[in-house]
């Protein structure tokens, strides 16, 4: 069968945070917008980050003051438009004797950090002596501890931020299609005027025409560019970032901890996530295909040794790792820079030989402002091509993302209690869905069985699966378990006991027969068996 697709003003290739942000901005300006993603929304780099919306303290070392100023502004914006997905997070940064960063240097950086945040952070930093640091984090290594600092950044649910942004784009009229591969580009007189598409789930093919095409495919950007120009020079020099998950009690830290690795001196983090901690990140050059990225033994050893050096009582080993994830940062190629950690996180927008716009680089925190810049360029292209008048500025910094309409969720909590939902599941729902938890309550109100937990030792309930299919474009069990409510990372069995029930619930929504239900459950179980991502 052939796909029938309406022409668009703007086609965005790539459904990570950058692509979703571009689609939202364009749709809010009134452009006919389409977004296509070859996998699930955010399945590449965007759901494999450090889950931080941060001002970029370490970028001060590289003199990227403009980026830090922008990142601090964007952090405030995201906390305002998505308070359920982006929330304040207190940090401590301990300094030990012999560390690459001295205590006075950290203090100077903290003063500058507060200034670039326009002194509008949750709280200003505070320098701590050895005693103050041990009061804040008693399990830190005592020997050689000189003190450090307490400061604030923000934590986020990266995968859900992508989904919410894409859904907002759809709300404003954008076509959003996941599992839709670009297999070729359409041309007229040498210009790129659309794309040839294939639905990866059905095999259907079709063509979508577009006045402007934007390549926002992250680590796949060079690959897509070669569809435009087989000889296109690479724009990327990707680096791999690995995180691992352990039980928080093993480290017994009270808050987020930033520190320098004793192995190579790079800044890394131990971050709280409920009863778990995740540790990251590595930053190494990688030539692996993005879809085949693997966590190596060397990656694990680096992270575990670094943490054990700061928290010696943890004594973490490979056997303590519950899950991992690895992502490729699509950093801009700088042939003169041999050190991955020094590579700029700035973005670049490149005009291809056929007129396609490719955006590379950037960071999760500043996706919204970068998207506005891309759409500004697309608007200039449209005015040049067909003389259309300038559209109004998007209000992406004002309009809340789905679920973020208010930060006061007390009435929703009361409603959940009235319905008999366990408090732990209510907390989980409010954190993941914000005001949209009301819709999940309504699903269970119509069928109380949907209030059942999928597994006894994780707060996710069956109604979330139905919501994920109906409202959040989930198409596979992996989409639900990994990126909609993270049971893969948070459950001791990585959600395997719930796989068949999730497949059954999805099948009822998507019309799967019993054979398909079993096949989808088996596919997820194979995914789990293949090891830690």
XYZ file of C-alpha atoms in Angstrom:
533
model
C 0.000 0.000 0.000
C 1.002 3.598 -0.531
C 1.075 6.221 2.189
C -0.911 9.341 1.330
C 0.673 12.412 2.888
C -0.276 16.070 2.605
C 2.442 18.534 1.515
C 4.134 20.572 4.231
C 5.868 23.900 4.549
C 8.479 22.304 6.786
C 9.544 18.662 7.065
C 11.669 17.758 10.080
C 13.706 14.553 9.892
C 14.447 13.251 13.378
C 12.223 12.893 16.434
C 14.694 13.587 19.202
C 14.506 16.691 21.363
C 15.862 18.979 18.639
C 13.470 17.731 15.978
C 10.514 17.833 18.359
C 11.450 21.349 19.432
C 11.726 22.540 15.829
C 8.368 20.986 14.933
C 6.691 22.600 17.935
C 8.124 26.035 17.178
C 7.182 25.834 13.492
C 3.662 24.587 14.153
C 3.082 27.320 16.712
C 4.056 29.881 14.065
C 1.392 28.509 11.765
C 3.582 26.504 9.384
C 2.270 23.253 7.959
C 4.738 20.995 9.707
C 5.606 17.302 9.539
C 7.995 15.385 11.792
C 9.220 11.889 10.958
C 11.334 9.626 13.161
C 12.768 6.250 12.134
C 12.368 4.769 15.618
C 10.436 5.817 18.700
C 10.411 9.453 19.744
C 13.643 10.202 21.586
C 14.971 6.669 21.154
C 18.433 7.859 20.104
C 20.522 10.333 22.054
C 17.686 12.290 23.650
C 16.546 9.532 26.033
C 20.109 8.573 26.968
C 21.326 11.799 28.530
C 22.393 12.634 32.088
C 18.796 13.779 32.667
C 20.036 17.226 33.629
C 18.844 20.644 32.574
C 21.893 22.501 33.740
C 23.604 25.803 33.317
C 26.795 24.106 32.245
C 29.159 24.717 35.135
C 31.976 22.859 33.427
C 31.627 24.977 30.279
C 33.038 27.897 32.269
C 36.422 26.151 32.072
C 36.226 26.369 28.290
C 35.275 30.050 28.329
C 31.824 29.384 26.837
C 30.161 32.114 28.884
C 27.485 32.774 26.279
C 26.402 29.143 26.422
C 26.239 29.217 30.227
C 24.137 32.402 30.154
C 21.780 30.891 27.580
C 21.579 27.566 29.417
C 20.664 29.241 32.694
C 17.922 31.211 30.953
C 16.571 28.067 29.292
C 16.650 26.156 32.566
C 14.331 28.757 34.092
C 12.065 28.581 31.044
C 11.766 24.790 31.114
C 11.049 24.727 34.835
C 8.219 27.155 34.117
C 6.625 25.407 31.114
C 7.181 21.816 32.300
C 7.428 21.771 36.112
C 6.505 18.073 36.229
C 9.384 17.157 33.908
C 12.066 19.637 35.035
C 12.622 20.232 38.749
C 15.313 21.843 40.952
C 18.118 19.583 42.120
C 20.614 20.468 44.874
C 24.238 19.472 44.249
C 27.423 19.323 46.236
C 30.843 19.484 44.603
C 33.534 18.100 46.947
C 37.198 18.929 46.461
C 39.955 16.569 47.583
C 43.654 17.275 47.804
C 45.263 16.725 44.413
C 42.072 17.286 42.404
C 42.381 19.053 39.073
C 40.029 21.776 40.326
C 41.153 23.590 43.474
C 38.792 24.929 46.119
C 39.503 28.582 45.296
C 39.021 27.917 41.601
C 35.686 26.222 42.311
C 34.629 29.201 44.423
C 35.441 31.635 41.619
C 33.527 29.478 39.135
C 30.517 29.342 41.457
C 30.441 33.132 41.800
C 30.540 33.491 38.022
C 27.898 30.771 37.658
C 25.496 32.647 39.922
C 26.201 35.880 38.042
C 25.502 34.280 34.643
C 22.250 32.940 36.113
C 21.481 36.602 36.898
C 21.345 35.557 40.570
C 17.986 33.937 39.821
C 18.787 30.308 40.586
C 16.777 28.408 43.195
C 19.403 29.479 45.708
C 22.844 30.991 45.416
C 25.849 28.737 45.901
C 27.467 28.261 49.278
C 31.068 27.275 49.898
C 31.565 24.509 52.458
C 34.539 23.504 54.553
C 35.453 19.899 55.224
C 33.042 19.641 58.151
C 30.175 21.182 56.196
C 30.777 18.873 53.261
C 30.777 15.772 55.471
C 27.560 16.958 57.121
C 26.037 17.234 53.652
C 27.439 13.895 52.408
C 28.760 11.763 55.297
C 29.846 8.877 53.072
C 32.366 10.926 51.105
C 36.006 9.946 51.504
C 37.282 11.807 54.551
C 40.977 11.551 53.749
C 42.183 14.552 51.775
C 38.781 16.269 51.714
C 39.230 20.043 51.657
C 35.616 21.174 51.379
C 33.651 22.213 48.322
C 30.413 23.900 47.317
C 26.652 23.483 47.381
C 24.747 24.744 44.341
C 21.569 24.103 42.358
C 20.750 22.888 38.865
C 17.747 20.960 37.546
C 16.928 17.344 36.794
C 14.565 16.193 34.069
C 12.810 13.221 32.555
C 14.510 13.442 29.171
C 12.434 10.853 27.293
C 9.141 12.286 28.472
C 10.306 15.814 27.656
C 10.716 14.709 24.027
C 7.272 13.098 23.951
C 5.627 16.142 25.530
C 7.315 18.491 23.060
C 6.274 16.364 20.070
C 2.715 16.133 21.380
C 2.592 19.906 21.729
C 3.678 20.168 18.086
C 0.858 17.805 17.113
C -1.618 19.828 19.179
C -0.703 22.849 17.053
C -1.313 20.939 13.835
C 1.956 19.154 13.071
C 1.962 15.646 11.632
C 4.115 13.546 13.980
C 5.013 10.032 12.814
C 7.409 7.678 14.558
C 8.742 4.472 12.980
C 8.864 6.327 9.663
C 12.206 6.045 7.860
C 13.527 8.441 5.252
C 14.816 6.246 2.426
C 15.470 9.004 -0.087
C 15.007 12.698 -0.815
C 12.753 14.274 -3.431
C 14.295 16.899 -5.727
C 13.122 19.515 -8.172
C 15.752 21.334 -10.243
C 18.410 20.121 -7.830
C 16.647 21.364 -4.708
C 15.447 19.071 -1.936
C 11.655 19.376 -1.885
C 10.604 16.422 0.239
C 11.391 12.864 1.219
C 10.588 9.281 0.355
C 9.293 7.466 3.416
C 8.804 3.907 4.591
C 6.653 2.877 7.528
C 8.876 0.449 9.447
C 5.905 -1.277 11.061
C 3.756 -1.892 7.970
C 6.212 -1.611 5.073
C 4.038 1.022 3.381
C 5.838 3.657 1.363
C 5.024 7.170 0.276
C 6.345 10.622 -0.545
C 5.915 13.839 1.381
C 6.575 17.150 -0.341
C 7.896 20.082 1.673
C 9.090 23.586 0.872
C 11.904 23.316 3.425
C 13.489 20.143 4.810
C 15.379 20.171 8.114
C 17.745 17.363 9.046
C 17.653 17.127 12.848
C 18.602 13.462 13.072
C 21.345 13.856 15.673
C 24.073 11.209 15.318
C 22.506 10.160 11.997
C 22.901 13.681 10.539
C 25.867 12.858 8.302
C 24.067 9.759 7.025
C 21.001 11.814 6.044
C 23.224 14.471 4.471
C 24.681 11.826 2.173
C 21.182 11.314 0.752
C 21.424 14.938 -0.357
C 25.068 14.806 -1.450
C 26.951 11.505 -1.524
C 30.233 13.385 -1.158
C 29.167 15.630 1.715
C 31.961 16.185 4.212
C 31.171 14.953 7.730
C 29.918 17.509 10.219
C 30.044 15.301 13.309
C 32.618 13.907 15.651
C 30.403 11.926 18.036
C 31.389 11.029 21.561
C 29.870 8.233 23.618
C 28.315 8.892 26.998
C 27.611 5.921 29.279
C 25.556 5.885 32.480
C 24.963 3.055 34.919
C 22.247 2.483 37.514
C 22.777 1.094 41.025
C 20.759 0.925 44.240
C 21.026 4.291 45.954
C 21.565 2.647 49.328
C 24.906 1.263 48.132
C 26.354 4.762 47.793
C 24.089 6.249 50.464
C 24.301 9.780 49.104
C 21.768 12.394 50.130
C 21.774 14.643 47.089
C 23.374 14.987 43.671
C 27.159 14.949 43.733
C 29.468 16.419 41.098
C 33.152 15.553 41.272
C 36.249 15.089 39.168
C 37.259 11.569 38.243
C 40.615 10.605 39.767
C 41.335 8.716 36.542
C 41.297 11.572 34.041
C 40.026 14.633 35.905
C 36.778 15.067 33.967
C 33.661 16.197 35.799
C 31.104 13.465 36.433
C 27.993 12.955 38.568
C 26.236 10.668 41.009
C 22.551 11.522 40.659
C 19.499 10.441 42.690
C 16.477 8.858 40.987
C 14.099 7.662 43.684
C 15.614 4.605 45.345
C 18.219 4.392 42.593
C 21.337 6.299 41.651
C 22.724 6.761 38.194
C 26.358 7.492 37.557
C 27.804 9.211 34.533
C 29.193 9.945 32.264
C 31.976 8.808 30.010
C 33.045 11.020 27.109
C 34.999 9.069 24.514
C 35.301 9.233 20.746
C 33.160 6.607 19.044
C 32.915 5.282 15.514
C 30.127 2.820 16.404
C 26.855 3.092 14.474
C 24.340 4.879 16.727
C 21.919 1.965 16.519
C 24.590 -0.535 17.656
C 26.076 1.409 20.551
C 27.253 -0.811 23.388
C 28.461 -0.364 26.951
C 31.905 -1.924 27.300
C 33.719 -3.379 30.279
C 36.102 -0.408 30.140
C 33.152 1.990 30.402
C 31.886 0.244 33.530
C 35.316 0.043 35.144
C 35.910 3.767 34.574
C 32.626 4.793 36.189
C 32.816 2.336 39.088
C 36.435 3.147 39.942
C 35.694 6.867 39.835
C 32.744 6.585 42.225
C 34.466 4.166 44.594
C 37.354 6.619 44.922
C 34.947 9.281 46.263
C 32.614 6.920 48.167
C 34.949 4.144 49.380
C 32.340 2.381 51.516
C 30.199 1.741 48.414
C 32.624 -0.870 47.048
C 30.625 -1.069 43.842
C 31.356 -3.867 41.406
C 29.984 -4.853 38.028
C 27.553 -7.203 39.768
C 25.890 -4.170 41.412
C 24.947 -2.556 38.103
C 21.190 -2.879 37.535
C 21.003 -1.209 34.135
C 23.010 0.994 31.818
C 22.443 3.298 28.888
C 24.731 4.714 26.247
C 24.173 7.563 23.829
C 26.121 9.382 21.152
C 26.550 13.121 21.480
C 26.321 14.564 17.943
C 29.070 17.128 18.509
C 30.323 19.469 15.809
C 33.555 18.266 14.214
C 36.652 20.225 15.239
C 39.649 18.645 13.581
C 42.057 20.492 15.883
C 40.518 19.224 19.123
C 41.880 15.880 20.280
C 40.115 15.831 23.661
C 36.437 14.812 23.611
C 35.554 16.572 26.866
C 36.857 19.869 25.491
C 34.682 19.683 22.396
C 32.122 22.458 22.169
C 28.444 21.758 22.828
C 27.515 24.704 20.604
C 25.296 23.949 17.625
C 25.672 24.696 13.944
C 23.121 25.052 11.136
C 24.420 24.081 7.700
C 22.833 24.700 4.289
C 23.365 21.682 2.043
C 23.937 21.641 -1.697
C 20.259 20.888 -2.250
C 18.990 23.463 0.217
C 18.366 21.097 3.125
C 19.083 22.608 6.537
C 21.095 20.366 8.861
C 21.423 21.153 12.551
C 24.197 19.505 14.556
C 25.574 19.881 18.056
C 23.759 21.583 20.861
C 22.614 20.230 24.196
C 19.367 19.144 25.791
C 19.116 22.250 27.968
C 19.117 24.715 25.075
C 16.981 22.773 22.599
C 14.123 25.286 22.659
C 16.201 28.349 21.792
C 18.109 26.388 19.154
C 14.814 25.281 17.600
C 13.708 28.912 17.346
C 16.924 29.753 15.489
C 16.377 26.895 13.027
C 12.787 27.945 12.351
C 13.927 31.550 11.865
C 16.230 30.311 9.095
C 13.483 28.154 7.608
C 11.182 31.188 7.542
C 13.816 33.172 5.649
C 14.034 30.332 3.136
C 10.259 30.345 2.695
C 10.146 34.110 2.184
C 12.917 33.848 -0.396
C 11.178 31.032 -2.273
C 7.569 32.138 -2.330
C 7.495 35.615 -0.830
C 5.253 34.684 2.067
C 4.970 37.273 4.845
C 6.894 36.859 8.069
C 5.081 34.736 10.637
C 4.766 35.878 14.245
C 7.239 34.774 16.865
C 6.488 31.450 18.512
C 5.571 31.527 22.162
C 7.326 28.298 23.040
C 8.755 29.962 26.141
C 5.282 30.867 27.409
C 2.885 28.039 26.585
C 3.156 25.068 28.924
C 3.964 21.618 27.629
C 1.252 18.959 28.114
C 0.893 18.298 31.831
C 2.763 21.443 32.848
C -0.148 23.837 33.163
C 0.378 24.170 36.916
C 2.973 23.111 39.451
C 0.342 22.774 42.195
C -0.930 19.218 41.866
C -2.557 18.908 45.296
C -6.084 18.583 43.896
C -4.930 15.769 41.609
C -3.329 13.987 44.549
C -6.599 14.203 46.469
C -8.499 12.812 43.489
C -6.118 9.875 43.250
C -6.604 9.067 46.918
C -10.386 9.221 46.492
C -10.081 6.631 43.716
C -8.112 4.322 45.991
C -4.826 4.524 44.070
C -1.825 3.721 46.316
C 0.069 6.909 47.301
C 3.299 5.633 45.741
C 1.535 5.256 42.390
C -0.057 8.697 42.726
C 3.377 10.240 43.282
C 4.666 8.366 40.253
C 1.766 9.549 38.068
C 2.059 13.188 39.099
C 5.812 13.203 38.489
C 5.477 11.645 35.034
C 2.291 13.254 33.762
C 1.596 16.406 35.771
C -1.955 17.606 35.170
C -2.446 14.851 32.583
C -2.603 12.373 35.447
C -6.290 13.318 35.509
C -6.752 11.554 32.172
C -5.148 8.417 33.561
C -7.411 8.610 36.609
C -10.377 8.752 34.218
C -9.207 5.626 32.391
C -9.142 3.735 35.663
C -12.433 5.265 36.718
C -14.055 3.624 33.698
C -12.323 0.297 34.354
C -10.953 -0.120 37.884
C -8.772 -3.015 36.760
C -6.533 -0.438 35.068
C -5.487 0.843 38.499
C -3.605 -2.420 39.092
C 0.174 -2.249 39.194
C 1.976 -3.994 36.374
C 4.394 -5.538 38.880
C 4.142 -5.410 42.688
C 7.468 -3.635 43.211
C 7.090 -0.735 40.763
C 4.439 2.023 40.944
C 3.406 2.027 37.246
C -0.225 1.014 36.658
C -2.009 -0.573 33.713
C -3.831 2.634 32.740
C -0.476 4.166 31.779
C -0.072 1.618 29.000
C -3.423 2.587 27.502
C -2.509 6.271 27.823
C 0.871 5.667 26.166
C -0.792 4.123 23.112
C -3.716 6.531 22.814
C -1.909 9.770 23.582
C 1.850 9.242 23.353
C 2.443 7.328 20.106
C 3.805 4.191 21.811
C 3.980 1.350 19.279
C 6.050 -1.350 21.008
C 6.474 -2.775 24.492
C 9.960 -1.271 24.552
C 8.520 2.194 23.876
C 6.338 1.857 26.955
C 8.757 0.155 29.340
C 11.885 2.130 28.465
C 10.742 5.616 27.468
C 7.201 6.184 28.793
C 7.621 5.136 32.426
C 11.154 3.700 32.673
C 10.331 0.360 34.247
C 13.261 -1.089 32.307
C 15.693 1.027 34.329
C 13.832 1.159 37.635
C 12.566 -2.399 38.190
C 14.906 -5.095 39.483
C 13.722 -7.436 36.726
C 13.741 -4.633 34.137
C 9.999 -5.056 33.725
C 10.247 -8.552 32.244
C 7.408 -9.980 34.416
C 5.055 -7.329 33.018
C 5.969 -7.765 29.346
C 3.055 -9.998 28.380
C 0.453 -7.919 30.215
C 1.768 -4.733 28.602
C 1.573 -6.427 25.198
C -2.011 -7.521 25.921
C -3.063 -3.995 26.855
C -1.364 -2.570 23.774
C -2.930 -5.254 21.612
C -6.409 -4.280 22.768
C -5.718 -0.727 21.603
C -3.852 -1.540 18.384
C -5.838 -4.559 17.205
C -3.138 -7.192 17.672
C -4.120 -10.856 17.609
C -2.777 -13.323 20.181
C 0.163 -14.270 17.968
C 1.210 -10.631 17.627
C 0.777 -10.044 21.357
C 3.103 -12.942 22.151
C 5.604 -11.825 19.521
C 5.729 -8.285 20.939
C 6.199 -9.581 24.485
C 8.939 -11.937 23.299
C 10.665 -9.100 21.468
C 10.874 -7.119 24.686
C 12.126 -10.123 26.649
C 14.842 -10.586 24.051
C 15.718 -6.911 24.391
C 16.123 -7.396 28.149
C 18.128 -10.594 27.713
C 20.531 -8.925 25.291
C 21.882 -6.989 28.209
C 22.202 -3.591 29.707
C 21.952 -0.767 27.182
